[in-house]
CSV table of C-alpha atoms in Angstrom, one decimal:
chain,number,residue,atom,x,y,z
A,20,UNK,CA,163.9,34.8,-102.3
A,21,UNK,CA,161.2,35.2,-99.3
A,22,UNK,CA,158.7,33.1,-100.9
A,23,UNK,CA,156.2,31.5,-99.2
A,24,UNK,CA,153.5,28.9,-99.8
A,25,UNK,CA,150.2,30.4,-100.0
A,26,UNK,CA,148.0,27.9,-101.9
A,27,UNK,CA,144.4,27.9,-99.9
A,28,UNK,CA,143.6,24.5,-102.0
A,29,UNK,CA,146.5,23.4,-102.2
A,30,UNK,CA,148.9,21.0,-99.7
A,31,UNK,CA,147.3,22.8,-96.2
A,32,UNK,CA,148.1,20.7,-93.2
A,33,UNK,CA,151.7,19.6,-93.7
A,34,UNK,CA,152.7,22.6,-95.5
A,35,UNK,CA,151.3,25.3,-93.9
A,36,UNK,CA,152.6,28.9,-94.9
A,37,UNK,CA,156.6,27.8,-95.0
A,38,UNK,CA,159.7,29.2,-97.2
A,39,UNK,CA,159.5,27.5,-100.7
A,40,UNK,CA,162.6,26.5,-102.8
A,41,UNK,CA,163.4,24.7,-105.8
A,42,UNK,CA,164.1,21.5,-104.4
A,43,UNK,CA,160.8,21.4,-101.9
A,44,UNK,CA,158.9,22.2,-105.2
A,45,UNK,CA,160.5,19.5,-106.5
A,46,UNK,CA,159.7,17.2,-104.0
A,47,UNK,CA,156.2,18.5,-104.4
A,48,UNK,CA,155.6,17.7,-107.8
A,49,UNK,CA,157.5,14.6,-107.7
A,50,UNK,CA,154.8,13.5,-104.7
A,51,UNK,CA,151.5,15.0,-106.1
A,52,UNK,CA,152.9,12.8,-109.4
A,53,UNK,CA,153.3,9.6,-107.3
A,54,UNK,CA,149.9,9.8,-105.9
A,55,UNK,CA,147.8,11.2,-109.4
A,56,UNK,CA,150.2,7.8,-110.7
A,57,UNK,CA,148.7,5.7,-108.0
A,58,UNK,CA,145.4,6.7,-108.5
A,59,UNK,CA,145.7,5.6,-113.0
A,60,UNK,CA,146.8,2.6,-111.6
A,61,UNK,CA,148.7,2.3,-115.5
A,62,UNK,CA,145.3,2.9,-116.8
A,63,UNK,CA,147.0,5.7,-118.5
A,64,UNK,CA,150.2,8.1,-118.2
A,65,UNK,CA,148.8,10.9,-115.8
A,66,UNK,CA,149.1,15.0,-117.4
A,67,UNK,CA,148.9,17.9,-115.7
A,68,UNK,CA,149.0,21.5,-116.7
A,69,UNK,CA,151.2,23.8,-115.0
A,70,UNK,CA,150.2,27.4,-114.9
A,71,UNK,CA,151.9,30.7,-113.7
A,72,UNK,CA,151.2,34.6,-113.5
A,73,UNK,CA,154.3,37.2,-113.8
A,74,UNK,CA,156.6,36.7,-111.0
A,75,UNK,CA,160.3,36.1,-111.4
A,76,UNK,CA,160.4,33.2,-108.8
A,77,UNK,CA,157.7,31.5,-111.6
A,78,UNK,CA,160.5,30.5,-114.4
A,79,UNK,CA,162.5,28.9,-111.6
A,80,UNK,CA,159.4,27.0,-109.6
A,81,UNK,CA,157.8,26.2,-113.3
A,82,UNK,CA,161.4,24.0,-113.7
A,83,UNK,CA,161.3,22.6,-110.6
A,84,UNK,CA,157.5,21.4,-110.5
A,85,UNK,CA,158.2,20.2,-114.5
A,86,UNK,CA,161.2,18.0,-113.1
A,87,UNK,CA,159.2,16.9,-110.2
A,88,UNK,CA,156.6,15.4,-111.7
A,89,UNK,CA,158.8,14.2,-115.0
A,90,UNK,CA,161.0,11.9,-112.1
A,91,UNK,CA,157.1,10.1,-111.1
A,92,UNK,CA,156.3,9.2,-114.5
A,93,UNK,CA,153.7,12.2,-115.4
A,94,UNK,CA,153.5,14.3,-118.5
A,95,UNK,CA,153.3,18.2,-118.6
A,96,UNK,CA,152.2,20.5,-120.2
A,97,UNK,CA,153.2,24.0,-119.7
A,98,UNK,CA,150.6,27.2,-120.4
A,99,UNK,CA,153.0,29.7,-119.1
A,100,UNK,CA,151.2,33.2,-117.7
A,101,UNK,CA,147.5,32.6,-117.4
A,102,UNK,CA,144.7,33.4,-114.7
A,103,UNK,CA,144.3,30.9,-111.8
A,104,UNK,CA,140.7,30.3,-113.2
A,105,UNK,CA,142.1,29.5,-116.3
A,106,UNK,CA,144.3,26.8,-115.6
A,107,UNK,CA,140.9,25.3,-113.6
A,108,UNK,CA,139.0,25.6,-117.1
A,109,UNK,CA,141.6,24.2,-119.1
A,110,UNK,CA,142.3,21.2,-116.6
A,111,UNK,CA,138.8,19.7,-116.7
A,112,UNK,CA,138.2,20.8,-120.5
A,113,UNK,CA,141.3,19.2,-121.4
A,114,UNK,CA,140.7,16.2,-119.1
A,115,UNK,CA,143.8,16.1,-117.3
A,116,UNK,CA,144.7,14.6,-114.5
A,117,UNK,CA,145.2,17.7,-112.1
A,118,UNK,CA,145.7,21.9,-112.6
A,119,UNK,CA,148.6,23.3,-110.5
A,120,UNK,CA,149.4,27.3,-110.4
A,121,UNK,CA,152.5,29.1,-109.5
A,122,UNK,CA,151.1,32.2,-107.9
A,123,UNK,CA,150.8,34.2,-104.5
A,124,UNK,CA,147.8,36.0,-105.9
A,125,UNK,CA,147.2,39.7,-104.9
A,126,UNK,CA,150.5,39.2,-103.0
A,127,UNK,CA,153.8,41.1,-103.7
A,128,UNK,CA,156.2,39.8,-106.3
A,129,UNK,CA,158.8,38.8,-103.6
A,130,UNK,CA,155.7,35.9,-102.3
A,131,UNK,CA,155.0,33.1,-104.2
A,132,UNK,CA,152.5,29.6,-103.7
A,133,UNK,CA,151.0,26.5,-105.4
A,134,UNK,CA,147.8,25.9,-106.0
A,135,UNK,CA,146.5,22.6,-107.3
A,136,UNK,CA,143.0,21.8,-108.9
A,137,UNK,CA,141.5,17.9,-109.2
A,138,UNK,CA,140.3,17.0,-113.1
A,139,UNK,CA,136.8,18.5,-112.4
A,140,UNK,CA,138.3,21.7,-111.8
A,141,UNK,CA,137.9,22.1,-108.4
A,142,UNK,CA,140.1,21.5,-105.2
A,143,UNK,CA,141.6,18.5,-104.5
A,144,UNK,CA,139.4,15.8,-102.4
A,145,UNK,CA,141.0,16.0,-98.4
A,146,UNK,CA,141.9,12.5,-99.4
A,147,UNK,CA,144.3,13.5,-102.1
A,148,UNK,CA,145.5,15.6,-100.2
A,149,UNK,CA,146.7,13.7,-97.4
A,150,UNK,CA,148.1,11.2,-100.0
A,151,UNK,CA,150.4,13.8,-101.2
A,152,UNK,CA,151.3,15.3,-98.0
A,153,UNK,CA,152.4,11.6,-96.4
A,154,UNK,CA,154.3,11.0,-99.9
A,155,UNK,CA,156.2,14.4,-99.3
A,156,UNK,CA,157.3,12.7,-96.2
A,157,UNK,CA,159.0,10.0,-98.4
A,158,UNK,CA,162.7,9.8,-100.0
A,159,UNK,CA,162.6,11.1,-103.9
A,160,UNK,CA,163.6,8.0,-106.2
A,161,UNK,CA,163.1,8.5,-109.8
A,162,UNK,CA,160.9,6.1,-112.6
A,163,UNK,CA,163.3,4.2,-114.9
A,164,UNK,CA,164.5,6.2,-118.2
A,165,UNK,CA,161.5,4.9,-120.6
A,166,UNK,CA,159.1,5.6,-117.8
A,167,UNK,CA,159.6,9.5,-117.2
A,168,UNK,CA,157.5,12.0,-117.8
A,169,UNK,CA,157.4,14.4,-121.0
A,170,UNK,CA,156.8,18.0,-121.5
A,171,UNK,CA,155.2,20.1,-124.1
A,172,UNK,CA,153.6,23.8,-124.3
A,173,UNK,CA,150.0,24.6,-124.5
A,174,UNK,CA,150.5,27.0,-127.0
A,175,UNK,CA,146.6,28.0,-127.5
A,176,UNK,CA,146.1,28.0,-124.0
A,177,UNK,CA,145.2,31.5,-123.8
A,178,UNK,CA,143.1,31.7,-126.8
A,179,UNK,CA,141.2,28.7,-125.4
A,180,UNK,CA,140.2,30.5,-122.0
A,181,UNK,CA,139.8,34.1,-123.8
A,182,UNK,CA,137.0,31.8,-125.8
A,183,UNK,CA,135.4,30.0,-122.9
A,184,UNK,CA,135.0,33.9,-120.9
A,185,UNK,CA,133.5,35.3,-123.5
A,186,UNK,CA,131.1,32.0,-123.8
A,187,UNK,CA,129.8,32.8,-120.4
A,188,UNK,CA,128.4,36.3,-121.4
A,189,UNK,CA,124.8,36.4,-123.2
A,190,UNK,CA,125.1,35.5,-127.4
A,191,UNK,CA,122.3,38.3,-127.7
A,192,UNK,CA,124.3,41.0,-125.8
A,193,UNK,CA,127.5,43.2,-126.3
A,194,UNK,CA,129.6,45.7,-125.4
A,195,UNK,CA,129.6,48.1,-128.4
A,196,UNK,CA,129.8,51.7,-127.2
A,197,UNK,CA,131.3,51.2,-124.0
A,198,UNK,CA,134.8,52.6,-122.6
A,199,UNK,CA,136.3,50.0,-120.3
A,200,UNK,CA,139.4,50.7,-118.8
A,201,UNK,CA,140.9,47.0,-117.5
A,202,UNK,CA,143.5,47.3,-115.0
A,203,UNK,CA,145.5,43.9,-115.2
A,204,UNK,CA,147.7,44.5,-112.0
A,205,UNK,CA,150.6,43.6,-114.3
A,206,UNK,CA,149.5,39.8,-113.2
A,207,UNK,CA,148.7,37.0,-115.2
A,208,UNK,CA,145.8,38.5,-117.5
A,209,UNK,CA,147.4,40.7,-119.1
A,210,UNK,CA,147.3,39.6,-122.4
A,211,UNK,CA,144.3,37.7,-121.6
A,212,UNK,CA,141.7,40.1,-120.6
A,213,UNK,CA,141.7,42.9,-122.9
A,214,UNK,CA,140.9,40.9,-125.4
A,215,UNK,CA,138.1,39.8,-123.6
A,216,UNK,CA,135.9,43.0,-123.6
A,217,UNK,CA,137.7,44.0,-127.0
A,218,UNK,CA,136.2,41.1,-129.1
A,219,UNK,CA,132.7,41.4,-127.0
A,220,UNK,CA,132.6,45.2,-128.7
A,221,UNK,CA,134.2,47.0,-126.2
A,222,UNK,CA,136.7,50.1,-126.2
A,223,UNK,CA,138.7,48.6,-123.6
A,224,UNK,CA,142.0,51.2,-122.4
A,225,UNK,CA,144.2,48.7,-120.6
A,226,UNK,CA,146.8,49.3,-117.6
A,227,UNK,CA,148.9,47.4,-115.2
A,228,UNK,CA,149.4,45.5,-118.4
A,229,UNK,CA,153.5,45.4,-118.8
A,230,UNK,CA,155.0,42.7,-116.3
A,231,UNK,CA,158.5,42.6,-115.5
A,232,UNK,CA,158.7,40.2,-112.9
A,233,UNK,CA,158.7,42.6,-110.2
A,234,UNK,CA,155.9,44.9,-110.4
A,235,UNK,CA,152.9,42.5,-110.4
A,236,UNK,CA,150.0,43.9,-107.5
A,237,UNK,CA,152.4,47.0,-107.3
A,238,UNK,CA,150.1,50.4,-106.7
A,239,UNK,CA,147.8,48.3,-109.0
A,240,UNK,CA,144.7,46.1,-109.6
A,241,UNK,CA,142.2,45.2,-107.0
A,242,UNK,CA,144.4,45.2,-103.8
A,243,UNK,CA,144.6,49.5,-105.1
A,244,UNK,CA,142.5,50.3,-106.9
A,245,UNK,CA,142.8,54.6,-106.9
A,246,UNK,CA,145.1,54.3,-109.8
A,247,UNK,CA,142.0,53.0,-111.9
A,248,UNK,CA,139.6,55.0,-110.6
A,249,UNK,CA,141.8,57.9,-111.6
A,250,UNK,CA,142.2,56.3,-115.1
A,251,UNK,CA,138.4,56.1,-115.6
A,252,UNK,CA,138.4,60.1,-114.7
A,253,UNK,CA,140.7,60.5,-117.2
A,254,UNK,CA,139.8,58.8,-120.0
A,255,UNK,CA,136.2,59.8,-119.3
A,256,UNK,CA,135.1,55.8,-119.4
A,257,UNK,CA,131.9,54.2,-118.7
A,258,UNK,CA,133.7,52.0,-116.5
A,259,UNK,CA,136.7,50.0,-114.7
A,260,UNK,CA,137.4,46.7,-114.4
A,261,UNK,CA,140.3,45.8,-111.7
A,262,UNK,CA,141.7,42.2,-111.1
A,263,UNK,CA,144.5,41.3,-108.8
A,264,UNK,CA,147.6,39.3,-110.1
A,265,UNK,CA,146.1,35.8,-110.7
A,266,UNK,CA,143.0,37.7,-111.7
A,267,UNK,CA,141.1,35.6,-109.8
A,268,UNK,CA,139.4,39.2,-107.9
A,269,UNK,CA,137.5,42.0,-109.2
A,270,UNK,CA,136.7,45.2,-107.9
A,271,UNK,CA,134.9,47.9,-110.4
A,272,UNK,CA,134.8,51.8,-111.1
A,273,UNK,CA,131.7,53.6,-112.0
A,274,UNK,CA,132.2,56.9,-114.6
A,275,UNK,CA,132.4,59.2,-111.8
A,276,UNK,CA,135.9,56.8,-110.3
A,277,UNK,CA,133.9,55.4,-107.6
A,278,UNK,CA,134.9,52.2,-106.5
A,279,UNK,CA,132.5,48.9,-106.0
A,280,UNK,CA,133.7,46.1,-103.6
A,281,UNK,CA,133.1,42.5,-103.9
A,282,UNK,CA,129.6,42.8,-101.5
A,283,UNK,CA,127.9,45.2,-104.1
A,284,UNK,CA,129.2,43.6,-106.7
A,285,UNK,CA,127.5,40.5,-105.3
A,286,UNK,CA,124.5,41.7,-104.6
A,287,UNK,CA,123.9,43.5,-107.9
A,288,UNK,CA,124.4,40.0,-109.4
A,289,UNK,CA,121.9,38.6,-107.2
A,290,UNK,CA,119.5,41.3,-108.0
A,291,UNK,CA,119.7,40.9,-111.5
A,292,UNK,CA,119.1,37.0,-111.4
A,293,UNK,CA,115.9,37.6,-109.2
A,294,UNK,CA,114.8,39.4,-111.9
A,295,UNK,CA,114.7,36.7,-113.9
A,296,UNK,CA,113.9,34.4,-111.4
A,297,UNK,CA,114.0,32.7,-108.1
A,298,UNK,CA,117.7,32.9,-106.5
A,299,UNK,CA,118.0,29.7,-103.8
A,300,UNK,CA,120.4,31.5,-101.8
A,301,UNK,CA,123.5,33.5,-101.8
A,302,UNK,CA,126.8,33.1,-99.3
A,303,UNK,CA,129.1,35.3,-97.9
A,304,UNK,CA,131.9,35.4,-95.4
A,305,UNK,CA,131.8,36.4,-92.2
A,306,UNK,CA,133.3,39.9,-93.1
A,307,UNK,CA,130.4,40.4,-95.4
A,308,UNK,CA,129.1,43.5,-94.8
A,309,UNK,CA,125.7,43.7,-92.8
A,310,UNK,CA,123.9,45.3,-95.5
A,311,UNK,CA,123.8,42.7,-97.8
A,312,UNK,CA,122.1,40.6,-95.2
A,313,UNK,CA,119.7,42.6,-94.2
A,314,UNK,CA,119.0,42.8,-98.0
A,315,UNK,CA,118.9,39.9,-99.1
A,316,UNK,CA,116.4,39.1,-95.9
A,317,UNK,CA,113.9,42.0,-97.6
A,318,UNK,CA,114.7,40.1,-101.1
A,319,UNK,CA,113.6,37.0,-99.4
A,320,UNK,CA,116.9,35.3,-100.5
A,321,UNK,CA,118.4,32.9,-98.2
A,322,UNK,CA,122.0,34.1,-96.9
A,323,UNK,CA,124.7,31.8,-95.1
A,324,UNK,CA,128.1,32.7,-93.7
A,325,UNK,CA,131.0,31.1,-94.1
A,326,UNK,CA,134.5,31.5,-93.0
A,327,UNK,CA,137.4,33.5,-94.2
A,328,UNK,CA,138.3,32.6,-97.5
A,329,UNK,CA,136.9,31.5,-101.3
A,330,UNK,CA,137.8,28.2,-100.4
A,331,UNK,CA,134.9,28.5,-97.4
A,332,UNK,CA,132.5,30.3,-99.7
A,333,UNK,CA,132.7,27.9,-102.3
A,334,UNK,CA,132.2,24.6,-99.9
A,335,UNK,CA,129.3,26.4,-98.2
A,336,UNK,CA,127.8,27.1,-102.2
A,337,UNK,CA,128.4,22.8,-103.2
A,338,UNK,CA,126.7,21.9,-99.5
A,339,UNK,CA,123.6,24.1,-99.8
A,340,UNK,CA,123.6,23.6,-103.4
A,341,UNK,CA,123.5,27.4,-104.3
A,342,UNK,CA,125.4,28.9,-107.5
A,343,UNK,CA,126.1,32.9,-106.1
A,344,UNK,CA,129.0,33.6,-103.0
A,345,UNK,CA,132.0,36.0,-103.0
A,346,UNK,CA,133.9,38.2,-100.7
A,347,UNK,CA,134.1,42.2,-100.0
A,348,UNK,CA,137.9,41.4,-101.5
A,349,UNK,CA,136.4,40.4,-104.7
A,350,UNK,CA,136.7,36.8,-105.0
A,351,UNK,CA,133.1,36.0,-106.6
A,352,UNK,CA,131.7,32.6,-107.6
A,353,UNK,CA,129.2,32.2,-110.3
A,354,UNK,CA,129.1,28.0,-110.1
A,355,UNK,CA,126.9,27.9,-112.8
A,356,UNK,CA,129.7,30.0,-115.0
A,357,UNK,CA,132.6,28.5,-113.6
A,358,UNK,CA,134.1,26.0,-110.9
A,359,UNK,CA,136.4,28.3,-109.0
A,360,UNK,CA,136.5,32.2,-108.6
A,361,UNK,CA,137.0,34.4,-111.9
A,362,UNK,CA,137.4,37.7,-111.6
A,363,UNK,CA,137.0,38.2,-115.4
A,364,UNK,CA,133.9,35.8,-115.6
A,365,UNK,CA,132.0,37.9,-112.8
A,366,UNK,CA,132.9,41.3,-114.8
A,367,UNK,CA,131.2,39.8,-117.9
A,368,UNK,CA,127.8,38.5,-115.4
A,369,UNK,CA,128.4,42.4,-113.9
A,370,UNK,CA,128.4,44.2,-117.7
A,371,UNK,CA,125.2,41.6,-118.6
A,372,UNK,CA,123.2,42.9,-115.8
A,373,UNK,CA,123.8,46.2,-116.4
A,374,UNK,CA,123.0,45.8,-120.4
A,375,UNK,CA,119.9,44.0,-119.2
A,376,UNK,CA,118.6,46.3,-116.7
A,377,UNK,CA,119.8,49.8,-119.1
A,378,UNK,CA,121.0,51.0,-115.7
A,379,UNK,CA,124.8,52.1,-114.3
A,380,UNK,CA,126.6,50.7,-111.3
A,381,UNK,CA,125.1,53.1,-109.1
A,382,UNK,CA,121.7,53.2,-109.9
A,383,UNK,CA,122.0,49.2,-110.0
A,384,UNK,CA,123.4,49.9,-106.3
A,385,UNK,CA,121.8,52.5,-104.9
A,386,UNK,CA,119.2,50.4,-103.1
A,387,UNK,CA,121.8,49.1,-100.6
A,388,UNK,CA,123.9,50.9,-98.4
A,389,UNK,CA,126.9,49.3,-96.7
A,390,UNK,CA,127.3,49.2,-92.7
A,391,UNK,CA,130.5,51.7,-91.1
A,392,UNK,CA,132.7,49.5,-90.4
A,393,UNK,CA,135.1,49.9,-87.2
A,394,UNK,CA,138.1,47.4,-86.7
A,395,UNK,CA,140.0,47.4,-83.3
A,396,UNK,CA,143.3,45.5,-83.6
A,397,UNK,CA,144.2,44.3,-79.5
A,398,UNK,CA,147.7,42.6,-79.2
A,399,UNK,CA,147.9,39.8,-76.9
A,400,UNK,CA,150.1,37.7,-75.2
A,401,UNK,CA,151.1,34.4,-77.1
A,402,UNK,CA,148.7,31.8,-75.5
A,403,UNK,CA,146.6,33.7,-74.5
A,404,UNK,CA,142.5,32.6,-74.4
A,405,UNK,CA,140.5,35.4,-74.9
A,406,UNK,CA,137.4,32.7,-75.3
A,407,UNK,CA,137.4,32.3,-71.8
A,408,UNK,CA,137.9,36.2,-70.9
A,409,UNK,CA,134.0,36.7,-69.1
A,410,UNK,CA,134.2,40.4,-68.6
A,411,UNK,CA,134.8,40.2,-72.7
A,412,UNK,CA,132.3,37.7,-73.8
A,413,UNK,CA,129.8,40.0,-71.9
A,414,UNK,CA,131.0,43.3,-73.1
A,415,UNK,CA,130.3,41.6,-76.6
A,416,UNK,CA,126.9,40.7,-75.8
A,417,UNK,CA,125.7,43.5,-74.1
A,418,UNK,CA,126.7,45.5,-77.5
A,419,UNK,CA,124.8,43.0,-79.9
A,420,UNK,CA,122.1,43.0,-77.7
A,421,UNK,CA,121.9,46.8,-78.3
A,422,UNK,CA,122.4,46.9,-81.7
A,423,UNK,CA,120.0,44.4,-82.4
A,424,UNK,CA,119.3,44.3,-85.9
A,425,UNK,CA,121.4,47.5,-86.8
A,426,UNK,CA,125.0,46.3,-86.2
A,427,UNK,CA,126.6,43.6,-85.4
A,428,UNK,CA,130.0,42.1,-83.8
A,429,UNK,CA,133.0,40.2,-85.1
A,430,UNK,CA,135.3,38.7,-82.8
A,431,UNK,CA,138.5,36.9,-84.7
A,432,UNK,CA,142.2,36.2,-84.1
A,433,UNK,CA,144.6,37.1,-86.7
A,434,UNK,CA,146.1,34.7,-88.4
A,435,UNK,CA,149.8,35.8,-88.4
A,436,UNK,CA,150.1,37.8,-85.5
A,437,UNK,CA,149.2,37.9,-81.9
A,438,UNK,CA,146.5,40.2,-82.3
A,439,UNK,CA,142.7,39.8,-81.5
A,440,UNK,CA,140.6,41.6,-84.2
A,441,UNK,CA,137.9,43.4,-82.9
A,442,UNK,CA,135.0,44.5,-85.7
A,443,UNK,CA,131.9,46.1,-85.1
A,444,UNK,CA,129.2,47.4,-88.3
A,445,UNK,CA,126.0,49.6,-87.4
A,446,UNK,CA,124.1,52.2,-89.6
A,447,UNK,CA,126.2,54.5,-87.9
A,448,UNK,CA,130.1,55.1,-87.9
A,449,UNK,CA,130.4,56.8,-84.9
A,450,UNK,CA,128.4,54.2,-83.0
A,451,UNK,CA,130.1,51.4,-84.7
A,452,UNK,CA,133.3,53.2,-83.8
A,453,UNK,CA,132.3,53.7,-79.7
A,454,UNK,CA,131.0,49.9,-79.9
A,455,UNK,CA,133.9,48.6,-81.0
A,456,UNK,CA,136.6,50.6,-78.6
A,457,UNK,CA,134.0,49.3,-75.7
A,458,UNK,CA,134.8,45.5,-76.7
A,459,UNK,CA,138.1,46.3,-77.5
A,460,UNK,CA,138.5,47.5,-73.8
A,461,UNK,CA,138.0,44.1,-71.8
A,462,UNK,CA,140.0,42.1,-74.6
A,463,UNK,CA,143.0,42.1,-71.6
């Protein structure tokens, strides 16, 4: 099995993105358990709740993690296929000791990772974290017989998180009259989230709902989502709702099939709380497209970027002490909804706005228009310091300096390959296009 460890809040330094088996999973759970043990000091027994989405690999590393944490002493219970978000509800409503999830997200079946969350639902402290990743360096002993952990199912635990989504949309609204058309990526809310926006009064036609282990994020959900915009045509809905396979993104579909990214998705949640009041600020990443900068400037909304990731969003959101962040991918946070990213909580603040405001996607929308985007991929040799390359650093310059407020420039390196990624937005695609091929061109 090619699976990897992919968990953003989860073990980062000594982990890293490296092959996971049984027994490292194992070893895992058996040192998060030692330190979440530690830190009860035999106050009480520690529990944490294990959650999973549809992958194969999930029965096996479910085991694993359950015999991990049973051979430090901890308790488990087991919630089987739910949303990432959910298993950071149910962890701090249930007032456990920690949340982990088995999932590689909008990844393909043949990926997997682990993802833990502290009691209050959100990541685990740095601290934490370098507890468990010094006690993964340590031999695996085993608590005496009377001393080892149990295991039980959380049989409700769906019908507990169906519950709290639907708490987060307004009691005086509903979705009565409405054709929804919820793609579920065959991922982990798929018996989750049609229920959802069934029992808040909506029609809801359902798709990418029949896992089999191998075809979660497959020519589905938000990572593709043509196959629900083609749905929507079809079934001549109001709208589609896509999530990826841990449900934690969202992308939507207007009646006509066209497709809304996480930016307009954003801002049309930040213009519907404005008007209702004052919005502190709003964060993106720093992929977020241009427009929604320059709008939220005109909206007199404060706007901070932060790096790569939901992760980065949401630490930016806690430090400035904002509630409203997400990515052009999808990932959304609504902090005073939820703790973490949901992509089935934002659909439900989407759907409110647009039963508050009587208006559709697009004419929620068509105030913003997004930048052209242009992205130059430039391989380099290994080693290589392109922060030092002059001729570059000018080039780049010289073009933001000429786009002024009409464009602007990205410079990152990839993450996984030798590449330097070169991005450029402006009003226009064919000067964001000529812009970005001039940067491109001193990269070497």
């Amino acid at each position: 099995m090619a699976a990897k460890y992919f968990g953003t809040d989860g073990i980062r330094g000594r982990v890293g993105v490296a092959p996971i088996t049984p027994d490292f999973v194992m070893r895992l759970g058996y040192a998060a358990g030692k330190v979440l043990a530690k830190a009860r000091d035999g106050v009480a027994r520690p529990t944490v709740l294990i959650g999973k989405d549809t992958r194969i690999s999930g029965y096996m590393l479910e085991a694993a993690l359950e015999a991990g944490f049973a051979a430090a002493g901890v308790d488990v219970m087991l919630a089987g296929p739910v949303p990432t978000p959910a298993v950071a509800y149910l962890t701090r409503a249930l007032r456990l000791s920690a949340g982990v999830v088995i999932s590689a997200s909008h990844n393909p079946f043949h990926d997997n990772g682990i993802k833990f969350f502290s009691a209050s639902g959100n990541k685990l402290p740095d601290a934490v974290e370098a507890d468990i990743e010094a006690a993964l360096e340590q031999p695996m002993d085993c608590v005496p017989s009377e001393k080892l952990g149990k295991a039980r199912r959380l049989d409700d635990a769906q019908g507990r998180y169906i519950e709290f989504c639907k708490s987060t949309f307004p009691n005086a609204l509903d979705l009565y009259g409405m054709t929804i058309v919820v793609d579920c990526a065959h991922g982990a809310a798929y018996n989750i989230a049609p229920h959802v926006f069934h029992e808040l009064g909506a029609e809801v036609i359902t798709i990418g709902n029949k896992p089999n282990g191998l075809n979660i994020n497959e020519a589905c959900g938000a990572t593709a989502p043509q196959a629900l915009s083609d749905s929507v045509r079809a079934n001549r809905a109001d709208l589609g709702i896509a999530l990826d396979g841990d449900a934690d993104r969202l992308l939507m579909v207007d009646a006509s099939g066209r497709i809304y990214n996480g930016d307009e998705l954003l801002y049309l949640m930040v213009k519907d709380r404005l008007a209702t009041g004052p919005v502190d600020g709003a964060v993106g990443t720093l992929m977020t497209n241009m427009a929604l900068q320059v709008a939220f400037k005109k909206m007199g909304v404060p706007f901070e970027r932060a790096k790569v990731g939901d992760r980065y969003v949401l630490e930016v959101l806690q430090e400035k002490g904002w509630l409203l962040g997400g990515e052009g991918s999808g990932h959304l946070l609504c902090l005073d909804k939820h703790t973490t990213g949901d992509g089935i909580v934002s659909a439900l603040q989407v759907l409110s706005a647009l039963k508050r405001s009587g208006q559709s996607l697009a004419q929620m929308t068509a105030d913003i228009k997004l930048f052209p985007q242009s992205l130059v991929n430039v391989k380099i040799p290994a080693g290589y310091d392109w922060k030092s390359n002059a001729a570059l650093q000018a080039e780049k310059l010289a073009v933001e300096e000429s786009l002024g407020d009409r464009g602007r420039v990205l410079l990152r390196p990839s993450g996984t390959e030798p590449l330097i990624r070169v991005m450029v937005e402006a009003e226009d695609a064919d000067l964001a296009r000529s812009m970005a091929q001039r940067i491109a061109d001193k990269v070497l």
